[in-house]
Short mmCIF file of N, CA and C in Angstrom, two decimals:
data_model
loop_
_atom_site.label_atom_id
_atom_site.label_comp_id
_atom_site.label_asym_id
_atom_site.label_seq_id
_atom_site.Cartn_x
_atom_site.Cartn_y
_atom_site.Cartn_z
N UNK A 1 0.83 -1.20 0.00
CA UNK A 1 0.00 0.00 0.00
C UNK A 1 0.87 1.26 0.00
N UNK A 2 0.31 2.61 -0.79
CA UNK A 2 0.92 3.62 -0.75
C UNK A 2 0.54 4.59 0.59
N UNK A 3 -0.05 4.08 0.94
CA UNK A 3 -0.38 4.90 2.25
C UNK A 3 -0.90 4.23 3.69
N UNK A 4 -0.45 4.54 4.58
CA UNK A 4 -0.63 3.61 6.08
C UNK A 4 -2.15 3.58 5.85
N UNK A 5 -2.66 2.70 6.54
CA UNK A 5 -4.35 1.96 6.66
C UNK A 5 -4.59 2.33 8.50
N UNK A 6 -5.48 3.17 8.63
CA UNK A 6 -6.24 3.60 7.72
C UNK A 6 -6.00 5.22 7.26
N UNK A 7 -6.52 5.24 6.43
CA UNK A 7 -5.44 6.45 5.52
C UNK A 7 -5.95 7.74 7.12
N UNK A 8 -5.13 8.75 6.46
CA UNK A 8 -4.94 10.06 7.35
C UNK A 8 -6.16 10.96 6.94
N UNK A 9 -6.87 11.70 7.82
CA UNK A 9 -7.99 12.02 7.44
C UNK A 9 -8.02 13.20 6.33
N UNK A 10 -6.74 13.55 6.45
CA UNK A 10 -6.51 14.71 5.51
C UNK A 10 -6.60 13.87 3.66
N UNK A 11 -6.40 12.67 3.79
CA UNK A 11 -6.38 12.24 2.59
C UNK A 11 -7.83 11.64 2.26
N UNK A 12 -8.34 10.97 3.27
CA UNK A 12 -9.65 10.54 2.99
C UNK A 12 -10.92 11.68 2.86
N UNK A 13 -10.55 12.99 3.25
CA UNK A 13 -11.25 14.16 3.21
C UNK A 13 -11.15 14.97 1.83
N UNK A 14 -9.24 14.61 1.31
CA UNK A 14 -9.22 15.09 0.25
C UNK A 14 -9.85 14.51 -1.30
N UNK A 15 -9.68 15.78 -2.20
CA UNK A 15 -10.38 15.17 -3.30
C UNK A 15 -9.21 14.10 -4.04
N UNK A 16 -9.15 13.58 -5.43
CA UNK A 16 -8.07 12.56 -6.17
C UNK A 16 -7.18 14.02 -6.45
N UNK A 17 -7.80 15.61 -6.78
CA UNK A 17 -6.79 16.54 -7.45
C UNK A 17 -6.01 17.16 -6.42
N UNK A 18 -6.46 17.07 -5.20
CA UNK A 18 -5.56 17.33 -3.83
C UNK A 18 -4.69 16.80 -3.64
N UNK A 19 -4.88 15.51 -3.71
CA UNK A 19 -3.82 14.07 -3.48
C UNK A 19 -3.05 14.21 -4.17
N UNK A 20 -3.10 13.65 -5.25
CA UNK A 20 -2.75 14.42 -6.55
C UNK A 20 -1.44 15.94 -6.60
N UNK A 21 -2.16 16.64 -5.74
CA UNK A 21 -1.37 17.98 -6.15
C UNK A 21 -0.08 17.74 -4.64
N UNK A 22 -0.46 17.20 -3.99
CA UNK A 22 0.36 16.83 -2.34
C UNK A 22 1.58 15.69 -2.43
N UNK A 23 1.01 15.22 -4.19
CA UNK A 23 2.29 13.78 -4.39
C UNK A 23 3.28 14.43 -5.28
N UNK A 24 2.52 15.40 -5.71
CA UNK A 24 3.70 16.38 -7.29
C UNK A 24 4.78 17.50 -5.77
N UNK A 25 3.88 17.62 -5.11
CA UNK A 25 4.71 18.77 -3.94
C UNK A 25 5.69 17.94 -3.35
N UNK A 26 5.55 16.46 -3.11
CA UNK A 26 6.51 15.88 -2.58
C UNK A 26 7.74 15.50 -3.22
N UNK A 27 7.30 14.92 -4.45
CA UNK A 27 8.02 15.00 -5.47
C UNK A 27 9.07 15.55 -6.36
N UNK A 28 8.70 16.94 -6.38
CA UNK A 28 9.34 18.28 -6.41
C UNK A 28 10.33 18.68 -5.37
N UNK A 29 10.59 18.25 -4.03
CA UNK A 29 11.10 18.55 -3.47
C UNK A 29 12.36 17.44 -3.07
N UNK A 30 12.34 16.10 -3.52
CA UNK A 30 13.13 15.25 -3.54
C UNK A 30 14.38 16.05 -3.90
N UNK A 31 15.54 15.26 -3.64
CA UNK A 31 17.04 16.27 -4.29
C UNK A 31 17.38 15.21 -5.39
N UNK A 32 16.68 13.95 -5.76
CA UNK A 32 17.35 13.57 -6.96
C UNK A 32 15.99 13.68 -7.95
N UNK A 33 16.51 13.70 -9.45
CA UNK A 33 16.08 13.36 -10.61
C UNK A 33 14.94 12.58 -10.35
N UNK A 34 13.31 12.97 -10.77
CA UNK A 34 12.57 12.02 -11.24
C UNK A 34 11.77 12.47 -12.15
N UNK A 35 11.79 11.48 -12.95
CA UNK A 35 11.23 11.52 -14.62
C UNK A 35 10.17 10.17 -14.57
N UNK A 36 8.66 10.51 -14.99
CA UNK A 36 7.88 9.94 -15.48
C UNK A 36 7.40 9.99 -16.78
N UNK A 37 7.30 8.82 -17.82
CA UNK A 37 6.83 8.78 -18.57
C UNK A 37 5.55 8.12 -18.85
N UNK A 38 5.00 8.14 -19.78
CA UNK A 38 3.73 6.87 -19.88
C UNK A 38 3.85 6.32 -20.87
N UNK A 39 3.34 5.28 -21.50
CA UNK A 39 3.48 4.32 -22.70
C UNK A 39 3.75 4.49 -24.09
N UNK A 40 3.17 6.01 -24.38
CA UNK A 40 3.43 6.66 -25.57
C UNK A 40 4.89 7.41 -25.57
N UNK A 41 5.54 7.24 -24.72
CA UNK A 41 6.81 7.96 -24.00
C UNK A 41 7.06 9.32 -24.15
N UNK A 42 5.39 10.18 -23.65
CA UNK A 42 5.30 11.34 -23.50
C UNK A 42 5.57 11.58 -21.55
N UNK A 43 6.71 12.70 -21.67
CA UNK A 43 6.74 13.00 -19.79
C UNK A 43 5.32 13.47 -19.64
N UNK A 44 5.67 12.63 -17.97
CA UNK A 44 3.97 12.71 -17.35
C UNK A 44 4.56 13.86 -16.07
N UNK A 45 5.65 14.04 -15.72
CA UNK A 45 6.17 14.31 -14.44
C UNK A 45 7.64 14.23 -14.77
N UNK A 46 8.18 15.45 -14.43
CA UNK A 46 9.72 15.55 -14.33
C UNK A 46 9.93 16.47 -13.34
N UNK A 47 10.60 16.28 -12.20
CA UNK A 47 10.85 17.96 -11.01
C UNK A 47 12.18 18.26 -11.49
N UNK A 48 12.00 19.98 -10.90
CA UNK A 48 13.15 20.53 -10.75
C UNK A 48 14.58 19.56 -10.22
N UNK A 49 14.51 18.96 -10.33
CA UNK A 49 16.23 17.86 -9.95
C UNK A 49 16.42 17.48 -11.07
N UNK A 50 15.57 16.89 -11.70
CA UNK A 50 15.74 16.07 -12.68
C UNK A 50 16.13 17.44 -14.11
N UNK A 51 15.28 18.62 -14.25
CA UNK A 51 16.34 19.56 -14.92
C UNK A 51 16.96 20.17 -15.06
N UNK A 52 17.57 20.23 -13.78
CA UNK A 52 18.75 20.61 -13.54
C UNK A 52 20.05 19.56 -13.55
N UNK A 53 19.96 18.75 -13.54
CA UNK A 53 20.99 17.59 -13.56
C UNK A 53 21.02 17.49 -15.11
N UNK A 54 19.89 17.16 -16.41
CA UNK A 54 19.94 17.02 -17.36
C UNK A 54 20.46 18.54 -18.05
N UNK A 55 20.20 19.55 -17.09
CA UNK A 55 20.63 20.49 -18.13
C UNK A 55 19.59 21.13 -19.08
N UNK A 56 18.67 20.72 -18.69
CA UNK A 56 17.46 21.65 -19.46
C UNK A 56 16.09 21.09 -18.75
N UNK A 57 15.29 22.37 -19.22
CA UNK A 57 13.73 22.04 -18.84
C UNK A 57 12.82 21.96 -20.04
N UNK A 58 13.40 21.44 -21.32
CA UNK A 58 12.75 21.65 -22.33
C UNK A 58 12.31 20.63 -22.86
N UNK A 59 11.47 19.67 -23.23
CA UNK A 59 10.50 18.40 -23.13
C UNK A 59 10.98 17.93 -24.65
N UNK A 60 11.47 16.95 -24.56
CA UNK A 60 11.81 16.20 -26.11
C UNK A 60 10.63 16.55 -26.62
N UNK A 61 10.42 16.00 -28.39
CA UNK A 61 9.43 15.73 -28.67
C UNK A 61 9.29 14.04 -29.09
N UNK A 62 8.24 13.65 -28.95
CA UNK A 62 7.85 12.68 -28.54
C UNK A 62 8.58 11.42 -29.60
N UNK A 63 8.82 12.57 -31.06
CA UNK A 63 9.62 11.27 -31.90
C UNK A 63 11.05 11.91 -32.03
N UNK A 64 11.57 12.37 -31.11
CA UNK A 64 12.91 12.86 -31.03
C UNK A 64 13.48 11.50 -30.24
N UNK A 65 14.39 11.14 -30.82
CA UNK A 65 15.53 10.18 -29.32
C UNK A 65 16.40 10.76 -28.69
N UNK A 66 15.72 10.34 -27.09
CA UNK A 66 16.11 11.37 -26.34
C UNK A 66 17.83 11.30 -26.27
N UNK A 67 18.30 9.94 -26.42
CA UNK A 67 19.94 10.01 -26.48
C UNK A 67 20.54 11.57 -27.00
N UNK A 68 19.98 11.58 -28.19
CA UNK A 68 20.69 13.22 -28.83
C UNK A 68 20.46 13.92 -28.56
N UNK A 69 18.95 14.53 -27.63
CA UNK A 69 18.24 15.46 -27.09
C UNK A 69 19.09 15.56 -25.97
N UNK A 70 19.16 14.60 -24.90
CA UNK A 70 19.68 14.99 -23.72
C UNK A 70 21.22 14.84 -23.48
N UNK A 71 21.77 13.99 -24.50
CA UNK A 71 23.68 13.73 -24.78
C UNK A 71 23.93 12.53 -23.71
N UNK A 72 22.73 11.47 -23.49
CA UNK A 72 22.90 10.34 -22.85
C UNK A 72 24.58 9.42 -23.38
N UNK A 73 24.55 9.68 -22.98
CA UNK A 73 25.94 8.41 -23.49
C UNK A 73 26.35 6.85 -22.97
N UNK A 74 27.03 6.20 -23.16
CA UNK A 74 27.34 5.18 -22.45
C UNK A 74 28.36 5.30 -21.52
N UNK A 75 28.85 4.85 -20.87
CA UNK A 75 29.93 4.84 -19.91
C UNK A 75 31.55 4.68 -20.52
N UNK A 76 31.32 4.39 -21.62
CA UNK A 76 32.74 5.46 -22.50
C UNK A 76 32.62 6.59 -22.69
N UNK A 77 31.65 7.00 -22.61
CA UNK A 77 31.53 8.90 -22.36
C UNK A 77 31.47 9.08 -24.13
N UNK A 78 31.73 8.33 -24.64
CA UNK A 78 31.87 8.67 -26.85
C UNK A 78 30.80 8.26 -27.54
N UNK A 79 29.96 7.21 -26.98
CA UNK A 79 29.15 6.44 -27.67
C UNK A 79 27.69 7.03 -27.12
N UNK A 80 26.88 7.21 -28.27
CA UNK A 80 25.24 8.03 -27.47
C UNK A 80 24.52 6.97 -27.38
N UNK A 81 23.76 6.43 -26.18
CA UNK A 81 22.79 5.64 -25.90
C UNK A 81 22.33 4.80 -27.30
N UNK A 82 22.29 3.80 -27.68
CA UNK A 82 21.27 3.22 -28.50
C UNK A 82 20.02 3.69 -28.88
N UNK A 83 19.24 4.32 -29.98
CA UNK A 83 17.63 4.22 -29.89
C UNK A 83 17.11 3.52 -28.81
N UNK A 84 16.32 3.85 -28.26
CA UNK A 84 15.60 3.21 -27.55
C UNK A 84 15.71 2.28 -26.22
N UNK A 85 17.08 2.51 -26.11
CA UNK A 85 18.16 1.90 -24.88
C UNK A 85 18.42 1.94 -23.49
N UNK A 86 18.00 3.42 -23.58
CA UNK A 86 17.96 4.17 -22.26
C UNK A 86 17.23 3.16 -20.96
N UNK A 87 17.85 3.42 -19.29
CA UNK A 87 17.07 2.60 -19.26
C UNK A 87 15.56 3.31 -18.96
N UNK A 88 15.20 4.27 -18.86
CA UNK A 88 14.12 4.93 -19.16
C UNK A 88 13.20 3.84 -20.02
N UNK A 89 13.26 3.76 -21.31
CA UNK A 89 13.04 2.96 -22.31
C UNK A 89 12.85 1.67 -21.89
N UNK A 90 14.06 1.15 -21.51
CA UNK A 90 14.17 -0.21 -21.10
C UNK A 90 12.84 -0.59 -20.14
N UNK A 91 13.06 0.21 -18.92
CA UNK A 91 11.88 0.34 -18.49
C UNK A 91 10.03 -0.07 -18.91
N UNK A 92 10.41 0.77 -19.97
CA UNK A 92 8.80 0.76 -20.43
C UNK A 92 8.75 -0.96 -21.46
N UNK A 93 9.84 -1.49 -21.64
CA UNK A 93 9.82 -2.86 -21.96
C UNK A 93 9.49 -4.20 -21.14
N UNK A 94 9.26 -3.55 -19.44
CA UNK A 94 9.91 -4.27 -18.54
C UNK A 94 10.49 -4.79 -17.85
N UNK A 95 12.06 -4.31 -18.23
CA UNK A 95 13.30 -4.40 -17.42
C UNK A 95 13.03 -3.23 -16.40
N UNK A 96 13.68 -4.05 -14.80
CA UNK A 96 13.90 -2.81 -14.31
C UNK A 96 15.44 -2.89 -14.37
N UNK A 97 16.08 -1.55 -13.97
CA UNK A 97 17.08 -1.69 -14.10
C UNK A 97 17.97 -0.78 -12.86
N UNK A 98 18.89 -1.46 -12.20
CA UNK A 98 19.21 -0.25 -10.95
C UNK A 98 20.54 0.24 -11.24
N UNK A 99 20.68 1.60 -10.80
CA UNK A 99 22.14 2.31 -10.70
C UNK A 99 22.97 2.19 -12.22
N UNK A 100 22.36 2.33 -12.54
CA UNK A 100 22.61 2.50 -14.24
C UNK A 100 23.52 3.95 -14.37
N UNK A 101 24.92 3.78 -14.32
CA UNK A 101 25.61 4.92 -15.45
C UNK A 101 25.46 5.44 -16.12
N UNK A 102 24.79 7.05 -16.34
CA UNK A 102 25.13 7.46 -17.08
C UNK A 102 25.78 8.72 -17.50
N UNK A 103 25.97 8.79 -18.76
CA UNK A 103 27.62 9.86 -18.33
C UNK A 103 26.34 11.07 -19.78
N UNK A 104 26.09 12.30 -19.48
CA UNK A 104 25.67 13.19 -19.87
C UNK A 104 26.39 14.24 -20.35
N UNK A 105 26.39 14.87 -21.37
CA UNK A 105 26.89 16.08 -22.46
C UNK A 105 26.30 16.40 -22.98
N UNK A 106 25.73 17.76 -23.35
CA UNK A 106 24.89 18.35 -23.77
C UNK A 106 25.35 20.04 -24.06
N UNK A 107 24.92 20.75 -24.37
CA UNK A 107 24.67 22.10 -24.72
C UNK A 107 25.13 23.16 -23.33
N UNK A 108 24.31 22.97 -22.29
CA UNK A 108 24.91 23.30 -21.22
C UNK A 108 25.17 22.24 -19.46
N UNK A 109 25.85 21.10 -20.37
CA UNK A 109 26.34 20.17 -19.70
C UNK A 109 27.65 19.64 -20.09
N UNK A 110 28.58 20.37 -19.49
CA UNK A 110 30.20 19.68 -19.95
C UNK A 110 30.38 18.26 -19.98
N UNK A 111 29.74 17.75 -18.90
CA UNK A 111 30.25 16.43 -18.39
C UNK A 111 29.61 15.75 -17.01
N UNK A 112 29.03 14.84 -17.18
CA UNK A 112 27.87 15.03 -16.01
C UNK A 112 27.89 13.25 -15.66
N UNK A 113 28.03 12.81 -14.35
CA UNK A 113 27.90 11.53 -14.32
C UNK A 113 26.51 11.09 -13.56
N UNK A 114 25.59 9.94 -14.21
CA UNK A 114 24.52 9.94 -13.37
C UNK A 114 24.58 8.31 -13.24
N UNK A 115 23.41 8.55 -12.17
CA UNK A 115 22.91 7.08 -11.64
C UNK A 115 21.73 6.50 -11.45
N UNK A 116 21.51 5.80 -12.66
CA UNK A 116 20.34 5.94 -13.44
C UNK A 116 19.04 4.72 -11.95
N UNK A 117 18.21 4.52 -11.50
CA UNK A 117 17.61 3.50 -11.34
C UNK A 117 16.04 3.63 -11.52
N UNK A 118 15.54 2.48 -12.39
CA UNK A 118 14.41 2.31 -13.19
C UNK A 118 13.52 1.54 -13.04
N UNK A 119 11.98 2.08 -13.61
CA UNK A 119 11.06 0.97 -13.11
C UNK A 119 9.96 0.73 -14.06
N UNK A 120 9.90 -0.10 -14.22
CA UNK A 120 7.82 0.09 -15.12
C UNK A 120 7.38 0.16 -14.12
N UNK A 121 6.08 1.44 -14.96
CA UNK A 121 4.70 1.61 -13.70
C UNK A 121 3.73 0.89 -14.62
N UNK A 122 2.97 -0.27 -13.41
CA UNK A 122 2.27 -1.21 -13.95
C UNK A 122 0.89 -0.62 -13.20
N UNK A 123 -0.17 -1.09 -14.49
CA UNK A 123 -2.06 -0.63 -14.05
C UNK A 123 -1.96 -1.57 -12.91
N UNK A 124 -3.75 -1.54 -12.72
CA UNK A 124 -4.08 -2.43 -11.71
C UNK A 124 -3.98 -4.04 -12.75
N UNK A 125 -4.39 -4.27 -13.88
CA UNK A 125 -4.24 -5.02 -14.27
C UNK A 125 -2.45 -6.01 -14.59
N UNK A 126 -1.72 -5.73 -14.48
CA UNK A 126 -0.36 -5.44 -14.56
C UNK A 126 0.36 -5.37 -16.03
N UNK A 127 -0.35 -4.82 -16.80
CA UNK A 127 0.08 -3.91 -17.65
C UNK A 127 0.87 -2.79 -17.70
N UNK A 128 1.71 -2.46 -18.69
CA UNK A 128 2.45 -1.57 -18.16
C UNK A 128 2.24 -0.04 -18.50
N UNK A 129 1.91 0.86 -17.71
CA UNK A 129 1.44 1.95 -17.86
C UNK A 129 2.41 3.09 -18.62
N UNK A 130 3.64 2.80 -17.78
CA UNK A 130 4.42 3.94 -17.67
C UNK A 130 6.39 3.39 -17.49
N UNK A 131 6.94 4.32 -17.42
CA UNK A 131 7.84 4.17 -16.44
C UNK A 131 8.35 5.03 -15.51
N UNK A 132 9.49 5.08 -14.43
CA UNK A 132 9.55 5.84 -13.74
C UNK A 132 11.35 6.10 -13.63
N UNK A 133 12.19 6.80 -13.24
CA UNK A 133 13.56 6.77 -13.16
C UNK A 133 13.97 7.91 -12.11
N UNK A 134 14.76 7.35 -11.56
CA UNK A 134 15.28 7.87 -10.09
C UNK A 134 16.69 8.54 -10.30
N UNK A 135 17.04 9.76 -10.80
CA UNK A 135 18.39 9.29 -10.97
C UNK A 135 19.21 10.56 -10.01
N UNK A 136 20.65 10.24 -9.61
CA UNK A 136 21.22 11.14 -9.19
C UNK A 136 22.88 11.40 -9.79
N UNK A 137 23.31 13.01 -9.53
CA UNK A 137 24.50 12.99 -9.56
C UNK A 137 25.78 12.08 -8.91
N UNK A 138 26.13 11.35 -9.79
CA UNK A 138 27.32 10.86 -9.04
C UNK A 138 28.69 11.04 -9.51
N UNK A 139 29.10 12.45 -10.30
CA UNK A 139 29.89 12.60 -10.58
C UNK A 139 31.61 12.83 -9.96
N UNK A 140 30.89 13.47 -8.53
CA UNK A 140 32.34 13.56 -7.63
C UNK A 140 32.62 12.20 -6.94
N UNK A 141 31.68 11.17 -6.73
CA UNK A 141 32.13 10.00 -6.73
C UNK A 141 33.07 9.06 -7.98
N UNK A 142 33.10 9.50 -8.70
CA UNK A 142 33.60 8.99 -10.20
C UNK A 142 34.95 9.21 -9.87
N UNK A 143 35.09 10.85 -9.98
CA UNK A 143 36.07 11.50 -9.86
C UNK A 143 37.03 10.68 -9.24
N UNK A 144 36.56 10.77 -8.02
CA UNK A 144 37.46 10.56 -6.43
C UNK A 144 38.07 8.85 -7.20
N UNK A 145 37.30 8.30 -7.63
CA UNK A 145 37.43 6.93 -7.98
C UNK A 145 38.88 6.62 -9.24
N UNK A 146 38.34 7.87 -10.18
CA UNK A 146 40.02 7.59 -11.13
C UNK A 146 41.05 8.86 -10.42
N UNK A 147 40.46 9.96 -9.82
CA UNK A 147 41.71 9.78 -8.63
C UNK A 147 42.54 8.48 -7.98
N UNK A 148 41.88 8.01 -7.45
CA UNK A 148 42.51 7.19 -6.49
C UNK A 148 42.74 5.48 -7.33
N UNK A 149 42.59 5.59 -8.86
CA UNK A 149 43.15 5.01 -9.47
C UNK A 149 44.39 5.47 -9.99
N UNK A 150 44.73 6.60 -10.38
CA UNK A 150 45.56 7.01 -10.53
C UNK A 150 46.79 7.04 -9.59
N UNK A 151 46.22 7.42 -8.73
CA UNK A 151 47.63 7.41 -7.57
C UNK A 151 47.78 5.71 -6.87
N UNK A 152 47.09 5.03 -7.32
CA UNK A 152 47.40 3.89 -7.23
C UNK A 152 48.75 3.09 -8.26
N UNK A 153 48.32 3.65 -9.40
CA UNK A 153 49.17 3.11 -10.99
C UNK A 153 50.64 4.04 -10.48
N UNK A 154 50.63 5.80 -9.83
CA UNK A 154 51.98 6.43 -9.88
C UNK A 154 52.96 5.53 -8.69
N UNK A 155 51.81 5.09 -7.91
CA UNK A 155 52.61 4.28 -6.58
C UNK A 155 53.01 2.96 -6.82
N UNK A 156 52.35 2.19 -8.09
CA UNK A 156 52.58 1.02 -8.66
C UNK A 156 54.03 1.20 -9.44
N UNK A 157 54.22 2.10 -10.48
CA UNK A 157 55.10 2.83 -11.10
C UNK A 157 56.39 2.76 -10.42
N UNK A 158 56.58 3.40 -9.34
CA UNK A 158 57.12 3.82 -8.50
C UNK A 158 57.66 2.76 -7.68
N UNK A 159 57.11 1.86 -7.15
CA UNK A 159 57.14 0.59 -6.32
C UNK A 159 57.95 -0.34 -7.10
N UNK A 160 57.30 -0.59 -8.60
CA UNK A 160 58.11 -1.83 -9.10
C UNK A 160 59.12 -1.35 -10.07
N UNK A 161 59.51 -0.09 -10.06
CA UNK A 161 60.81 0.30 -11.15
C UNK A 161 61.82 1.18 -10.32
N UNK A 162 61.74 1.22 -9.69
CA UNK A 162 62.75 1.57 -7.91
C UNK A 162 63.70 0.92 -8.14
N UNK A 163 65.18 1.19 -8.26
CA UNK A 163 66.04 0.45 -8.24
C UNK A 163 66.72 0.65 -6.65
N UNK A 164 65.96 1.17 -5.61
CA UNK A 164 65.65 0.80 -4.62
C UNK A 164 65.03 -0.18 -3.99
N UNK A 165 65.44 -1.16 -2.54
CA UNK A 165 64.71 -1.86 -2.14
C UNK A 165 63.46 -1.17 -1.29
N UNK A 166 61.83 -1.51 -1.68
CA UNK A 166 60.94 -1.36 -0.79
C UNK A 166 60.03 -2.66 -0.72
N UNK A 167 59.77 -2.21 1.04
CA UNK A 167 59.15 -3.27 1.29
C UNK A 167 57.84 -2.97 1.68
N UNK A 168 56.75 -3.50 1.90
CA UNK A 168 55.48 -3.26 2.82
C UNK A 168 55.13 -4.26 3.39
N UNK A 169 55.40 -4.09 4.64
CA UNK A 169 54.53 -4.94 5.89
C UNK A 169 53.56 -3.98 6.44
N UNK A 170 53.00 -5.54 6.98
CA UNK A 170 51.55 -4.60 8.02
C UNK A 170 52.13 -4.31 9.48
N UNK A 171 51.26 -3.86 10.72
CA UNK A 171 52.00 -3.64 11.40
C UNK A 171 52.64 -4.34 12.30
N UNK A 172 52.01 -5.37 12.04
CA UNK A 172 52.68 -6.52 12.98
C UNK A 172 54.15 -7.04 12.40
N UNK A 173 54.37 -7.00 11.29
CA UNK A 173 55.54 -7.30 10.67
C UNK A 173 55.61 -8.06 9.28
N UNK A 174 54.16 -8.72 9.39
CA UNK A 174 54.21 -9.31 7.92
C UNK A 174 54.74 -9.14 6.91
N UNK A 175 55.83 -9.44 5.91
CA UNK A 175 55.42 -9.33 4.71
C UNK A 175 54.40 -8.78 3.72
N UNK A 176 53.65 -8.06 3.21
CA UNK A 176 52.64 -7.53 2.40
C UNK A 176 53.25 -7.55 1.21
N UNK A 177 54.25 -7.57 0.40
CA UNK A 177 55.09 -6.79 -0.86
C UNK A 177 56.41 -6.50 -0.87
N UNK A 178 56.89 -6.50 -1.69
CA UNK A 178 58.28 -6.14 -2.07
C UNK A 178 58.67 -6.34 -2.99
N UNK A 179 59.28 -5.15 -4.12
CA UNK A 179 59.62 -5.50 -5.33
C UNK A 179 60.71 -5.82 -5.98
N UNK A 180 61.26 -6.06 -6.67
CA UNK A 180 61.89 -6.58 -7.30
C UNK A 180 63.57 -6.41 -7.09
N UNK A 181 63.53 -4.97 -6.25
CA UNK A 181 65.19 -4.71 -5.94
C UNK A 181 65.36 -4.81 -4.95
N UNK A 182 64.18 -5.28 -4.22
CA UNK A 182 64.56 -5.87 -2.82
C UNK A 182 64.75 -7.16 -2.66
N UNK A 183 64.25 -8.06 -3.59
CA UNK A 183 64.35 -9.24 -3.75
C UNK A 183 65.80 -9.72 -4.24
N UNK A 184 66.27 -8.70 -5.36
CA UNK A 184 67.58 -8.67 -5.58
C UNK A 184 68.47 -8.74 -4.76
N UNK A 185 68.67 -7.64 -3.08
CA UNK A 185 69.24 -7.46 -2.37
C UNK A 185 69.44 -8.48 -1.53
N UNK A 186 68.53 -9.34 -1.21
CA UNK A 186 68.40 -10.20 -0.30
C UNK A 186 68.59 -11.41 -0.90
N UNK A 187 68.76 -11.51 -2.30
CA UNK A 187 69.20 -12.57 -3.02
C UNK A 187 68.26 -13.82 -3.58
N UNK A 188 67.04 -13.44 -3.49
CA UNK A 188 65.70 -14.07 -3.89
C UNK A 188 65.13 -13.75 -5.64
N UNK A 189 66.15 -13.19 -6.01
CA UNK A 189 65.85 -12.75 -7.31
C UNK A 189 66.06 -13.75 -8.38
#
């Protein structure tokens, strides 16, 4: 159920366009991305998160693909979404799909990393009505991530072309590593 039993009197008092207008207010105020579509894959519902993260508030048209409209890409950042690929899309096929990558460029979007997670909205019959997509910025997580790949590879670099001996133990004394000119030194080479 979408609402505790037995409902709150403010809802059972209200009309369906109250309710209605109290689920778009909640909605709106979320801090990530949500985008509704319906079957014809016209938006039913998009809040302020969701265009501001995409970079515009301006509504595809309905036989536009949104890949080129919005600069969806794949997670090589070069390649634009497939027709119909998105998982937006996917969605309305029946896949759900969670935490979906995606990497955004556009017009006034340099470079944008998101995190896509997706749903069909099914009738009462379980047909599929709609879909729905949750998505958020996760770009300074990315970041931090080929940061700290990077300084992993300069310390790798560094570690095994040392014509110095280094070693790494833990603190108890273990062994952890040692490369190759230490192995030399000690005659294990």
């Amino acid at each position: 159920p979408i609402f505790p039993s037995p409902l709150p009197d403010f809802l059972t008092a209200g009309s369906a366009e109250e309710i209605a207008d109290l689920l778009r207010l909640i909605l709106a105020q979320v801090g990530e991305g949500i985008f509704v579509i319906n079957s014809a894959r016209e938006i039913v519902f998009r809040n302020d998160a969701a265009s501001q993260l995409l970079g515009t508030s301006q509504f595809p048209p309905v036989v536009t693909e949104w890949s080129s409209f919005y600069g969806f890409y794949l997670p090589d950042m070069v390649t634009l979404y497939p027709a119909g690929e998105t998982p937006l899309f996917q969605a309305l096929a029946g896949r759900s799909r969670t935490d979906v990558p995606i990497y955004i460029r556009n017009a006034t979007v340099a470079g944008r990393w998101l995190s896509a997670t997706t749903r069909p909205l099914r009738n009462r019959d379980g047909g599929i009505w709609g879909a729905v997509s949750v998505f958020r910025d996760i770009t300074p997580e990315k970041r931090a991530a080929e940061t700290l790949r990077e300084s992993e590879e300069r310390f790798r670099v560094i570690f095994e072309h040392n014509s110095g001996g280094i070693v790494i133990s833990s603190v108890e004394g273990a062994l952890i590593d040692a490369n190759e000119a230490f192995a030399r030194m000690v005659g294990y080479s």
